[in-house]
Short mmCIF file of C-alpha atoms in Angstrom, two decimals:
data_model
loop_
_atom_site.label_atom_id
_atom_site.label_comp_id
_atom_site.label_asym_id
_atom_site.label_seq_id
_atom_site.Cartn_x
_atom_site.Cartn_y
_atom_site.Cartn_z
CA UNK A 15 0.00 0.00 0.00
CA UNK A 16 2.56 2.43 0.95
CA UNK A 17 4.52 1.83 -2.43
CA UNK A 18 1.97 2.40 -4.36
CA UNK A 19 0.67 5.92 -2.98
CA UNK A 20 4.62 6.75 -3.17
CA UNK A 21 4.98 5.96 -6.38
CA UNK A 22 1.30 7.40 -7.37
CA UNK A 23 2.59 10.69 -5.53
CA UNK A 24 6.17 10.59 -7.00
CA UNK A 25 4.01 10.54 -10.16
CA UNK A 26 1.84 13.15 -9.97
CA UNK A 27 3.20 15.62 -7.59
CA UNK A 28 5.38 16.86 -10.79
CA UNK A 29 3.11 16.88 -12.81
CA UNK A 30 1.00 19.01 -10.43
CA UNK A 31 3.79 21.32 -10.12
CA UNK A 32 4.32 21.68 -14.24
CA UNK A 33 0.83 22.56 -14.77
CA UNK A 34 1.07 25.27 -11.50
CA UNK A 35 4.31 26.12 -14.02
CA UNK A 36 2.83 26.71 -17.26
CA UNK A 37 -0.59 27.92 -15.46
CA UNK A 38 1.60 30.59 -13.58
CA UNK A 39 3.46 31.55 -17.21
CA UNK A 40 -0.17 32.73 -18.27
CA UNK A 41 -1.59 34.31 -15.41
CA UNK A 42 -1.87 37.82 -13.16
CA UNK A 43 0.45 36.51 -10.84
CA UNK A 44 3.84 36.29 -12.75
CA UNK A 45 2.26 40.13 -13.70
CA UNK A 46 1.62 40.86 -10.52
CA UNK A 47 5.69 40.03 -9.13
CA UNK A 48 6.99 41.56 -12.00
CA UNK A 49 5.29 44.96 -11.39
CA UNK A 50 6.28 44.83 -7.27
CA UNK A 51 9.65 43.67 -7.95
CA UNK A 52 9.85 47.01 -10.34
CA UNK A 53 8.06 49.27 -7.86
CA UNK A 54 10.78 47.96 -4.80
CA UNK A 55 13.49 48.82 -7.23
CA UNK A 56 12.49 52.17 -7.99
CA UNK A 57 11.16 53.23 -4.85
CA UNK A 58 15.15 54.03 -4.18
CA UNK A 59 15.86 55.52 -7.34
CA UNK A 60 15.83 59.09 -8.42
CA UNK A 61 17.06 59.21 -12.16
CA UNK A 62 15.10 58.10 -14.87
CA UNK A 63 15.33 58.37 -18.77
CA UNK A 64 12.71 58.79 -20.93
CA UNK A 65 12.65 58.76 -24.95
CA UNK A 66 9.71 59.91 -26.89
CA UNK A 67 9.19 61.42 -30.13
CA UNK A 68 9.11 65.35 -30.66
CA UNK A 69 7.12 67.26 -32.94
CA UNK A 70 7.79 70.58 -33.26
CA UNK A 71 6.73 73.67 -35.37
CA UNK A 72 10.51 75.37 -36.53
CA UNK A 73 8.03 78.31 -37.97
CA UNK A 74 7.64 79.56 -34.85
CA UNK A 75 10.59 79.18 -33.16
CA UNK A 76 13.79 77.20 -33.74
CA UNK A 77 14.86 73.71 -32.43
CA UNK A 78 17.40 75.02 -30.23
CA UNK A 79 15.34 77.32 -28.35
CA UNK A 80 12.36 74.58 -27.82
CA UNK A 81 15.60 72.15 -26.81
CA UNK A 82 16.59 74.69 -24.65
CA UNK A 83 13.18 75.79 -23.07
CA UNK A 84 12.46 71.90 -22.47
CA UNK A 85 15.73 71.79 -20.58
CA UNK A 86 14.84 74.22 -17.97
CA UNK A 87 12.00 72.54 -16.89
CA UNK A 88 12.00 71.21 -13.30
CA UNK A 89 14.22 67.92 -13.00
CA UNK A 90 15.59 67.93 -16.17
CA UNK A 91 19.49 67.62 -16.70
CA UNK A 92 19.98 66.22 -20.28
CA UNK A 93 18.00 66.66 -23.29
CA UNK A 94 19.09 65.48 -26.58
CA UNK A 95 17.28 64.46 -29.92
CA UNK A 96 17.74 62.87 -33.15
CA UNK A 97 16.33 63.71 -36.60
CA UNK A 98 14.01 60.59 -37.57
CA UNK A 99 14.74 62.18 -40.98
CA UNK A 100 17.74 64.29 -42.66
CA UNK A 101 16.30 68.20 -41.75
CA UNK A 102 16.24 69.09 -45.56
CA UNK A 103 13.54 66.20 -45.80
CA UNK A 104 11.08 67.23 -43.59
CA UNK A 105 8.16 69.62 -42.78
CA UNK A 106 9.19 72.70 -40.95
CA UNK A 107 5.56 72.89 -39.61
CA UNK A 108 5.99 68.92 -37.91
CA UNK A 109 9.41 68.71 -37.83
CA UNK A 110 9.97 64.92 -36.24
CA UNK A 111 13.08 64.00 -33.78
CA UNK A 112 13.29 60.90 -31.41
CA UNK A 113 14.23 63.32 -27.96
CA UNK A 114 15.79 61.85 -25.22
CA UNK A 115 15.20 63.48 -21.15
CA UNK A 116 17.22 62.12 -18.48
CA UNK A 117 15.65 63.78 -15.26
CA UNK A 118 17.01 64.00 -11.75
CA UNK A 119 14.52 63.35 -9.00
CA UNK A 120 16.61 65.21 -6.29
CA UNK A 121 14.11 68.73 -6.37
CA UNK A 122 10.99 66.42 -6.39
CA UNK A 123 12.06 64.55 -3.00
CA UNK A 124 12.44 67.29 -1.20
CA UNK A 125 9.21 68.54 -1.61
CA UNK A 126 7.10 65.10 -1.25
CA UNK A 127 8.54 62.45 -3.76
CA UNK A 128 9.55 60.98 -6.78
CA UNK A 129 8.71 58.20 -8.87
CA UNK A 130 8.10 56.95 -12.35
CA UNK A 131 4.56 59.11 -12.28
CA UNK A 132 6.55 61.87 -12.30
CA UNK A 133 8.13 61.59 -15.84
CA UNK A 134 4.26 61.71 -17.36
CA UNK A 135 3.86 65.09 -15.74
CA UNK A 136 7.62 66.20 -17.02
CA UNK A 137 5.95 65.32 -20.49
CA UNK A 138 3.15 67.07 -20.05
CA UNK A 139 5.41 70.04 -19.10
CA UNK A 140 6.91 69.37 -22.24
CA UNK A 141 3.69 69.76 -24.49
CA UNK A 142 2.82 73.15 -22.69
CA UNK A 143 6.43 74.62 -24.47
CA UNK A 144 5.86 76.86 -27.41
CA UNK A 145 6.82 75.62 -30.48
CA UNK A 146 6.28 71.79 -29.60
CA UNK A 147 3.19 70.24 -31.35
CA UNK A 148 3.47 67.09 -29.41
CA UNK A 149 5.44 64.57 -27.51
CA UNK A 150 4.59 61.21 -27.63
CA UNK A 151 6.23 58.39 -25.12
CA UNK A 152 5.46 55.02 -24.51
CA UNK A 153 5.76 53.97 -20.63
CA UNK A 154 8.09 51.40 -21.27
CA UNK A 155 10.38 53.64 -22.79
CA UNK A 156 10.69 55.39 -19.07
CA UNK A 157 13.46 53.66 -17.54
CA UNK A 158 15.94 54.03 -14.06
CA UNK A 159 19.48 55.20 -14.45
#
């Protein structure tokens, strides 16, 4: 008796544990770690870099003043872009460049945090500067330093 409910739970208990596996590869939970795992690593960080792509409007002002206006806002420390296409190619009215903001959380902690949130309302911020049509980033694109 005993041999046989060993060897019928020798038999099934890895099976049991595949089909947890593959169940688990497919579910909220896996989703679930992966997002507090992420949250417990940032909660200590205060640099991110985010990369989005810039539209701008060179008829009413040019590049380098809209570079330089984004790179006053609060937090801010680098911003750097990169024509999609060569300048003579494309529309001075939507003139497209892949721009890059690394952003130091330091001024944020001190008055009441910083975290990933933060780099949505940085590109808002960057919207609201004359000249720029839009700025479009994807959230996975925000990343630590």
């Amino acid at each position: 008796m005993w041999g046989f409910s060993f060897s019928l739970g020798f038999l099934t208990i890895p099976q049991y544990i595949y089909t947890i596996y593959i169940n688990m590869r497919k579910s909220d939970i896996k989703r679930i770690i992966k997002e507090e795992v992420i949250r417990i690593n940032e909660e200590y960080q205060d640099k991110y870099k985010m990369v989005g792509e810039l539209i701008t409007n060179l008829e009413v002002r040019p590049q380098k003043e809209i570079l330089s206006d984004i790179r006053s806002i609060t937090g801010v420390t680098v911003a750097s872009e990169k024509e999609l296409l060569p300048y003579n190619e494309q529309e001075k009215t939507r003139f497209r460049a892949m721009l890059t903001i690394k952003v130091d959380g330091y001024p944020f902690i001190k008055s009441g945090g910083f975290s990933r949130d933060k780099m949505q309302d940085i590109a808002r911020q960057i919207i609201k500067v004359e000249g720029v049509v839009t700025y479009r980033v994807n959230p996975d694109t925000v990343t630590t330093l």
